[in-house]
mmCIF file of C-alpha atoms and ligand atoms in Angstrom:
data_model
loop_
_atom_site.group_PDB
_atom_site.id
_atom_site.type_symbol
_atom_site.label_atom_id
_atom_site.label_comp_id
_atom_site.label_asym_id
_atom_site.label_seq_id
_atom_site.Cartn_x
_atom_site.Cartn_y
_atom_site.Cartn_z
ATOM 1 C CA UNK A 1 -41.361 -35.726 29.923
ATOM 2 C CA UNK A 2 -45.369 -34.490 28.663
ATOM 3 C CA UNK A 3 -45.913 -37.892 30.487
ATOM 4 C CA UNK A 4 -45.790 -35.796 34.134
ATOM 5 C CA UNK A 5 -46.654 -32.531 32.785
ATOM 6 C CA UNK A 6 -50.230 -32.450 34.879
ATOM 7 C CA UNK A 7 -48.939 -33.374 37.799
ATOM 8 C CA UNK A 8 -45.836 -31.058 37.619
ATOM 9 C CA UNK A 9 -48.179 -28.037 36.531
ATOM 10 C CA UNK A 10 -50.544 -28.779 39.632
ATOM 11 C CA UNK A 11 -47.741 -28.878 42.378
ATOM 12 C CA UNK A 12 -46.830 -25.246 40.859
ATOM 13 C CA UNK A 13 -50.106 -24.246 40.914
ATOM 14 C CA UNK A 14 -51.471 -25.163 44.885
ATOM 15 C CA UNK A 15 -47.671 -24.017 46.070
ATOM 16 C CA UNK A 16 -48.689 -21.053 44.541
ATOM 17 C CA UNK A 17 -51.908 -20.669 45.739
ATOM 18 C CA UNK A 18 -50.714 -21.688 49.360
ATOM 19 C CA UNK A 19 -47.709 -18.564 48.891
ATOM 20 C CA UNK A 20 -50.584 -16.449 47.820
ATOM 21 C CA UNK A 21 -52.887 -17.365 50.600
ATOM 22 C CA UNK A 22 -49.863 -16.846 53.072
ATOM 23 C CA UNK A 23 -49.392 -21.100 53.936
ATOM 24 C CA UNK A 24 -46.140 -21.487 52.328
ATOM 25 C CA UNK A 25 -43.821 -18.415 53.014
ATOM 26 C CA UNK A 26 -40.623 -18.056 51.286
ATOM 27 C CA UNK A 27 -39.376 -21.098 50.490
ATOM 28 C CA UNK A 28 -40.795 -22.635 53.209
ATOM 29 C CA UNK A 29 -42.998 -26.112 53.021
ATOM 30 C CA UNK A 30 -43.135 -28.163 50.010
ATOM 31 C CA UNK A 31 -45.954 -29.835 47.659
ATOM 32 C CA UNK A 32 -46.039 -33.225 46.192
ATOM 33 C CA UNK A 33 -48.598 -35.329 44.266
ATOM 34 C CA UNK A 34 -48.381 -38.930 43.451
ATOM 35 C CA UNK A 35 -48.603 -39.884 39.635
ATOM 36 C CA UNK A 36 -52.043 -42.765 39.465
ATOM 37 C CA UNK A 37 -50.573 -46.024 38.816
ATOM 38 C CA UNK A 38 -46.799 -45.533 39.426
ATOM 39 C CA UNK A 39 -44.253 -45.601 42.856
ATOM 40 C CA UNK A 40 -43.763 -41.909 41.425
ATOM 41 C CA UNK A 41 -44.089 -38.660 42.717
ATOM 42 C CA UNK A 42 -44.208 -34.695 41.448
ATOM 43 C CA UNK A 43 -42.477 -32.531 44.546
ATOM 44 C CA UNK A 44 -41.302 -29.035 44.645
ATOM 45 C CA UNK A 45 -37.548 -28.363 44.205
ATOM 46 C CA UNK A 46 -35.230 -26.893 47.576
ATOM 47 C CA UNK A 47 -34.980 -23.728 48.189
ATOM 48 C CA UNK A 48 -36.685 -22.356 45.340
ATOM 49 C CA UNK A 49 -39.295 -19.076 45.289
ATOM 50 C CA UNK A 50 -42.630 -20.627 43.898
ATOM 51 C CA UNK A 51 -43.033 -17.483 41.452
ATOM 52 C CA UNK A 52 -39.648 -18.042 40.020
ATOM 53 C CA UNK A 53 -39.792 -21.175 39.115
ATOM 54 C CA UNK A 54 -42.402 -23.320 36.002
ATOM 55 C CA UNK A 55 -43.176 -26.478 36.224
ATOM 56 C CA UNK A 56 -40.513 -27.639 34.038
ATOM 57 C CA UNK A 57 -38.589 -27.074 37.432
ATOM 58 C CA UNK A 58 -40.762 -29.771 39.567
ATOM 59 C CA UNK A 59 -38.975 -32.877 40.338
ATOM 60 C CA UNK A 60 -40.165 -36.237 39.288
ATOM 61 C CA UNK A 61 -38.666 -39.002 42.267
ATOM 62 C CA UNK A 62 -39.418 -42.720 42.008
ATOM 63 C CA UNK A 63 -40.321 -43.418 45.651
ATOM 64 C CA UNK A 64 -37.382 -45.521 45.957
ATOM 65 C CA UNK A 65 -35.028 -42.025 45.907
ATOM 66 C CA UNK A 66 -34.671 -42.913 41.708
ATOM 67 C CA UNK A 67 -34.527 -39.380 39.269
ATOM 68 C CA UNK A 68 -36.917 -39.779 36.983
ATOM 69 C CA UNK A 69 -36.893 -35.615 35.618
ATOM 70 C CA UNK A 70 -36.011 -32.545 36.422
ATOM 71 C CA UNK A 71 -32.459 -30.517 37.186
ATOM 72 C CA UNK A 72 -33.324 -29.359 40.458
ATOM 73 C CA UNK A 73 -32.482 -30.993 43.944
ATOM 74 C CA UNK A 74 -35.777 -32.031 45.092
ATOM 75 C CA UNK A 75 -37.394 -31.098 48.928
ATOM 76 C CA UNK A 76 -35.325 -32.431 51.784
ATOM 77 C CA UNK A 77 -39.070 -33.611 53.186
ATOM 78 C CA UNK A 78 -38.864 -35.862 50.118
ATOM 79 C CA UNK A 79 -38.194 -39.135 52.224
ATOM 80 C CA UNK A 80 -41.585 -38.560 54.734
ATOM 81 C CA UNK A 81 -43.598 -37.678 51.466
ATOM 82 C CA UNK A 82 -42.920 -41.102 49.986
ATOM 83 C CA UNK A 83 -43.458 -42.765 52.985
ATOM 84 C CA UNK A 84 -47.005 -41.424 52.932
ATOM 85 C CA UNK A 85 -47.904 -42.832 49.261
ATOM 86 C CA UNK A 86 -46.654 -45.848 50.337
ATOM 87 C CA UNK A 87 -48.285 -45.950 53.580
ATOM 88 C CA UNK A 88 -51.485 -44.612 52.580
ATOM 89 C CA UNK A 89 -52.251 -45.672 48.727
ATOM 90 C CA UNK A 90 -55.619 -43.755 49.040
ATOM 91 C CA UNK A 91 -53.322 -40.313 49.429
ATOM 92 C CA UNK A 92 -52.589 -39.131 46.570
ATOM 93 C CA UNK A 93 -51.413 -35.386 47.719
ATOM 94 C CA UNK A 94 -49.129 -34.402 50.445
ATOM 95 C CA UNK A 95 -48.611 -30.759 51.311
ATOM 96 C CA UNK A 96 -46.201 -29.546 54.306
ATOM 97 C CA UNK A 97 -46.428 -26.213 55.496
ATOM 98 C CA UNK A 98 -45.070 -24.112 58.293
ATOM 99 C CA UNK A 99 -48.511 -22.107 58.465
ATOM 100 C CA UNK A 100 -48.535 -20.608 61.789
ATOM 101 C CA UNK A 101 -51.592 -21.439 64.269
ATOM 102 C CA UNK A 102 -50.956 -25.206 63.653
ATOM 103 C CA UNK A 103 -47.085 -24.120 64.424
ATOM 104 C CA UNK A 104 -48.314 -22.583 67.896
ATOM 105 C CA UNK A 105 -49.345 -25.740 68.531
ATOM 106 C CA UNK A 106 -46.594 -27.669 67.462
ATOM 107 C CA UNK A 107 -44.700 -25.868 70.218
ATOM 108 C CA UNK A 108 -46.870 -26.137 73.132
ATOM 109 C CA UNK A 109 -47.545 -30.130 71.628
ATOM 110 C CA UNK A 110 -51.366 -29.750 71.882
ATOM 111 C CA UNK A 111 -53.132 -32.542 69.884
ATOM 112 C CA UNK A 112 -56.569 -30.619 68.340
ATOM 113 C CA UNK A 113 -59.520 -33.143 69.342
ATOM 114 C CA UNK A 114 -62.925 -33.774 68.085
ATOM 115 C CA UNK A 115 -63.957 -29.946 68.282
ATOM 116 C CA UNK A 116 -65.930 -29.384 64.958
ATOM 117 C CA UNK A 117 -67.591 -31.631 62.459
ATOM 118 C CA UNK A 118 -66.113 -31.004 59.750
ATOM 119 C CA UNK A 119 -63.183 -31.391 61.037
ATOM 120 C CA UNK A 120 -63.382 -34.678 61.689
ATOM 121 C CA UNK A 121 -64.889 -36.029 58.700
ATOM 122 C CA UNK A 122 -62.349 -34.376 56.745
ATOM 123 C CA UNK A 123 -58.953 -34.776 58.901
ATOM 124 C CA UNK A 124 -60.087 -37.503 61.000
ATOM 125 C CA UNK A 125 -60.904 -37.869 64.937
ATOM 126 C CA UNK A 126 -58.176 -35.639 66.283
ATOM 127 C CA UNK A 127 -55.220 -33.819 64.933
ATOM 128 C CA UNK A 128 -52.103 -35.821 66.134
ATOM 129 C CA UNK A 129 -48.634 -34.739 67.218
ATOM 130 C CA UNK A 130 -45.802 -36.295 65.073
ATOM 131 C CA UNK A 131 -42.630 -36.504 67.871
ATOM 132 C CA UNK A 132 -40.061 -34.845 67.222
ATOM 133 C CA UNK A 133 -37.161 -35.325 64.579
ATOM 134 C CA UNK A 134 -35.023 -32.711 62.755
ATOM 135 C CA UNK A 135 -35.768 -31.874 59.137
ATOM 136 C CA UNK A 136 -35.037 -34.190 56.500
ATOM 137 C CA UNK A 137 -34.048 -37.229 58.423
ATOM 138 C CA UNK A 138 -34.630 -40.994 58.232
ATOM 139 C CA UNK A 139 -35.870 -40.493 61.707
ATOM 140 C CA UNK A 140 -39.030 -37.966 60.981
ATOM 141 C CA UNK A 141 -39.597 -40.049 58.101
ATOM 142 C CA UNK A 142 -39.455 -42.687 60.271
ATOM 143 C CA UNK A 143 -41.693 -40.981 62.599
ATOM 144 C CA UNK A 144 -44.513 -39.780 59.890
ATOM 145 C CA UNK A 145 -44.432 -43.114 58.473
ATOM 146 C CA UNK A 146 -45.910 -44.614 61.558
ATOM 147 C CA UNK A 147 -48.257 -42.017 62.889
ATOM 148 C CA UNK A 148 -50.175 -41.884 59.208
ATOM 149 C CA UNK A 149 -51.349 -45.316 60.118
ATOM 150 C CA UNK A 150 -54.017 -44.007 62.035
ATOM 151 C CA UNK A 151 -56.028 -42.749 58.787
ATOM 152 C CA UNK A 152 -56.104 -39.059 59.672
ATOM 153 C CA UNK A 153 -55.974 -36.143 56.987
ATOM 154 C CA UNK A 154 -53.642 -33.955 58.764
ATOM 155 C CA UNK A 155 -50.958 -34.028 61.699
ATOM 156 C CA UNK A 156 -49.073 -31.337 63.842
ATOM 157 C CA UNK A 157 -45.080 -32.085 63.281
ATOM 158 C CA UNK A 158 -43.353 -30.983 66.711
ATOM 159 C CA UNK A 159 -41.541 -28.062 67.006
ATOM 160 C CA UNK A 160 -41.617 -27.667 62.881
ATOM 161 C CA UNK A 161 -45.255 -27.109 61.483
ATOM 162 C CA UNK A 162 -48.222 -29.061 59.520
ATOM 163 C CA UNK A 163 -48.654 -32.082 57.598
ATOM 164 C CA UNK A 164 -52.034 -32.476 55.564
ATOM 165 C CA UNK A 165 -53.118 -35.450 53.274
ATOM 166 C CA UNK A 166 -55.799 -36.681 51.585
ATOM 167 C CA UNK A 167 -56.858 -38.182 47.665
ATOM 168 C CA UNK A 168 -56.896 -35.187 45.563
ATOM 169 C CA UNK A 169 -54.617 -31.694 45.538
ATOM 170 C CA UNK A 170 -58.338 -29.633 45.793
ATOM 171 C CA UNK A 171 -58.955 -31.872 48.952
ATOM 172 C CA UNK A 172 -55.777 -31.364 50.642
ATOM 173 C CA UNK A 173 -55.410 -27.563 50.100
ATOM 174 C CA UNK A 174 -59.332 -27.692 51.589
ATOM 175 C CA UNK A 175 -57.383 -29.542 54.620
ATOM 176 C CA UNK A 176 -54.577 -26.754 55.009
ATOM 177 C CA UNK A 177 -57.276 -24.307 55.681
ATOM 178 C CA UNK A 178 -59.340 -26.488 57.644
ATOM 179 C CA UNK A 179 -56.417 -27.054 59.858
ATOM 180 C CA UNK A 180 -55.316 -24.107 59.920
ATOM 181 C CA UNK A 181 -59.124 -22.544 61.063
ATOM 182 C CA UNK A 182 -59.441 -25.401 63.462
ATOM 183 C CA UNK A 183 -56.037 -24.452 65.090
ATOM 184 C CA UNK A 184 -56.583 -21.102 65.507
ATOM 185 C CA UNK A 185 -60.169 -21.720 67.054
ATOM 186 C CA UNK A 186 -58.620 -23.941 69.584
ATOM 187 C CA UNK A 187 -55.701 -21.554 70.434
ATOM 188 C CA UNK A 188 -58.279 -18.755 71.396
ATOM 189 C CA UNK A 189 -60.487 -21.216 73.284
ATOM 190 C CA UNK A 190 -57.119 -22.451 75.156
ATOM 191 C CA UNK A 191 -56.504 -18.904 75.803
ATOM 192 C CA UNK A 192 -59.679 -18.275 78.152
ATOM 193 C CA UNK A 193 -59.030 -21.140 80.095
ATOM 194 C CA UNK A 194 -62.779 -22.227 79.890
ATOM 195 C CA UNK A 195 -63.786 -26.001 79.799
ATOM 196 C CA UNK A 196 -63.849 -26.454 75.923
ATOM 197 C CA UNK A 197 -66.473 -28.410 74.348
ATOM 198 C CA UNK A 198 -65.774 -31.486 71.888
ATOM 199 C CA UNK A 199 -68.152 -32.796 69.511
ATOM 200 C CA UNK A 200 -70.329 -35.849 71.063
ATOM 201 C CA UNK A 201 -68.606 -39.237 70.449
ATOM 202 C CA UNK A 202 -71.324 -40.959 68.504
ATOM 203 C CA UNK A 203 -70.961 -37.897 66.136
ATOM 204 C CA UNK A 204 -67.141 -37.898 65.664
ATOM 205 C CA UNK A 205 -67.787 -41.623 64.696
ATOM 206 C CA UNK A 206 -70.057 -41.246 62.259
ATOM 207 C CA UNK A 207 -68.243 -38.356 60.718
ATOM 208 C CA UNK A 208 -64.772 -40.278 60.949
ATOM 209 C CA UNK A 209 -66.624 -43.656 59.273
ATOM 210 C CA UNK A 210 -67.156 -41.036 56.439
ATOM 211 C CA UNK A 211 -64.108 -40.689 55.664
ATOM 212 C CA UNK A 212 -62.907 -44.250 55.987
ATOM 213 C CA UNK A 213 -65.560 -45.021 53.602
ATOM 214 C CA UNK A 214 -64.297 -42.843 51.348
ATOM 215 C CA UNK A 215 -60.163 -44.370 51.378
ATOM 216 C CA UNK A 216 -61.224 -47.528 51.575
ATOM 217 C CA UNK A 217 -63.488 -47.038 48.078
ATOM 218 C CA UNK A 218 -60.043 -45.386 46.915
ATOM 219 C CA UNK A 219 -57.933 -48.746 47.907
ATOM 220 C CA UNK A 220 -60.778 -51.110 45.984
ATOM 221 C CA UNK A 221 -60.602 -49.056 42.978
ATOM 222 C CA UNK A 222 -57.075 -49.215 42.681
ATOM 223 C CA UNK A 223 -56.542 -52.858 43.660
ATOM 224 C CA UNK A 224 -59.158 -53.566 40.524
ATOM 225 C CA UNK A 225 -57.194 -51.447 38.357
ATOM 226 C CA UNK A 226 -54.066 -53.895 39.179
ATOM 227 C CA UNK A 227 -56.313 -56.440 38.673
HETATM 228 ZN ZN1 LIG B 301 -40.675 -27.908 57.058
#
C-alpha cells in the first residue's frame, strides 16, 4: 500500500512530535490526515504507544467505516474525524488531544473569545465548546459534526479535551500550540478576576475573513480538480 505511505509516515511523525512536546500523553489523543482526492483517511491505531509503533501500523479507513490497510483497530474518535473531512473539505488534518489548559477549560465549559490576533485568524472568532458526549459515540460525532460548521480551527470538547483542524498537518500542529498558549493565557487572566480585554470587533473580522479566504480558495481548487 506505497499508495498511502506519505500520509501514514506523517500521522507517525506529528503524533510523535505532539508525545514529544507533551500534547499527546500515553496513548492518549489520536492523529488523522485525509488522503487529496479520496473519502480516505490515515488515523492512528487504539491504544498504541506512538514510539512503538511505524507507520506500517497507521490505519487507512474509507470515511464510510470501509478497511482499506492496516492490522490494527483504528481510534475510537474515528467516526468525529470523518465527519470533519466531510464537513469541512478544506480540512485536511484533524488532531485530538487531551493537552491540559484547553482540558481546564473543558471542565469549567469556558468558550476562549476574541483575546489575541492570531488567534483568531488562525482558529477563528472564538474557541467553541462541543456539548458533551462520551468517547467514541454516534452522539459526539454527532455533536462535532455540527459545531465544525461554524468554520473555526479548533474547539474545546466538554469534559474530554481539544479538537484542532485546519488544511495542512504543519498548520494544525501550529493550532495545538496556539490553543494550547491561548488557553493557558485565559486561565491566568480568569484567575485574577480582572475585566479581561478582547480584541476590537472590526479586528477579529478582518482577521477571521483571513481565514475564510483562505478555505474557501481550498474548496475552489478542489471543486476544479473534480472538474
Ligand atoms: Zn480523547
Amino acid at each position: 500500500m506505497t499508495h498511502y505511505q506519505s500520509i501514514r509516515q506523517q500521522v507517525i511523525d506529528y503524533s510523535r512530535k505532539l508525545a514529544d512536546d507533551g500534547y499527546l500523553k500515553g496513548t492518549g489523543g489520536n492523529v488523522s490526515i485525509r488522503m487529496s482526492g479520496e473519502n480516505v483517511l490515515a488515523i492512528t491505531p487504539s491504544n498504541q504507544d506512538y514510539y512503538q509503533i511505524s507507520a506500517d501500523h497507521i490505519c487507512i479507513y474509507g470515511f464510510d467505516g470501509t478497511p482499506i490497510a492496516g492490522t490494527l483497530k483504528p481510534s475510537i474518535e474515528m467516526g468525529f474525524h470523518s465527519a470533519v473531512y466531510q464537513a469541512r473539505p478544506d480540512v485536511g488534518c484533524v488532531i485530538h488531544t487531551h493537552q491540559d489548559f484547553a482540558s481546564a477549560l473543558a471542565l469549567i465549559a469556558k468558550p476562549i473569545p476574541a483575546l489575541f490576533d492570531e488567534q483568531v485568524r488562525f482558529l477563528g472568532r472564538s474557541v467553541e465548546i462541543i456539548p458533551y458526549a462520551p468517547s467514541g459515540t454516534g452522539m459526539l460525532v454527532r455533536q462535532v459534526r455540527r459545531c465544525v460548521q461554524n468554520h473555526h480551527n479548533a474547539y474545546i470538547l466538554r469534559n474530554h479535551g481539544a479538537l484542532c483542524l485546519g488544511p495542512t498537518p504543519e498548520r494544525v500542529y501550529h493550532n495545538v500550540l496556539l490553543l494550547e498558549k491561548a488557553a493557558l493565557s485565559y486561565l491566568l487572566a480568569l484567575y485574577t478576576e480582572e475585566k479581561i480585554g478582547k480584541i476590537p470587533l472590526p479586528i477579529r473580522e478582518i482577521a477571521f475573513a483571513k481565514l475564510r479566504r483562505e478555505q474557501k480558495k481550498i474548496e475552489q481548487q478542489l471543486a476544479a480538480q473534480k472538474g
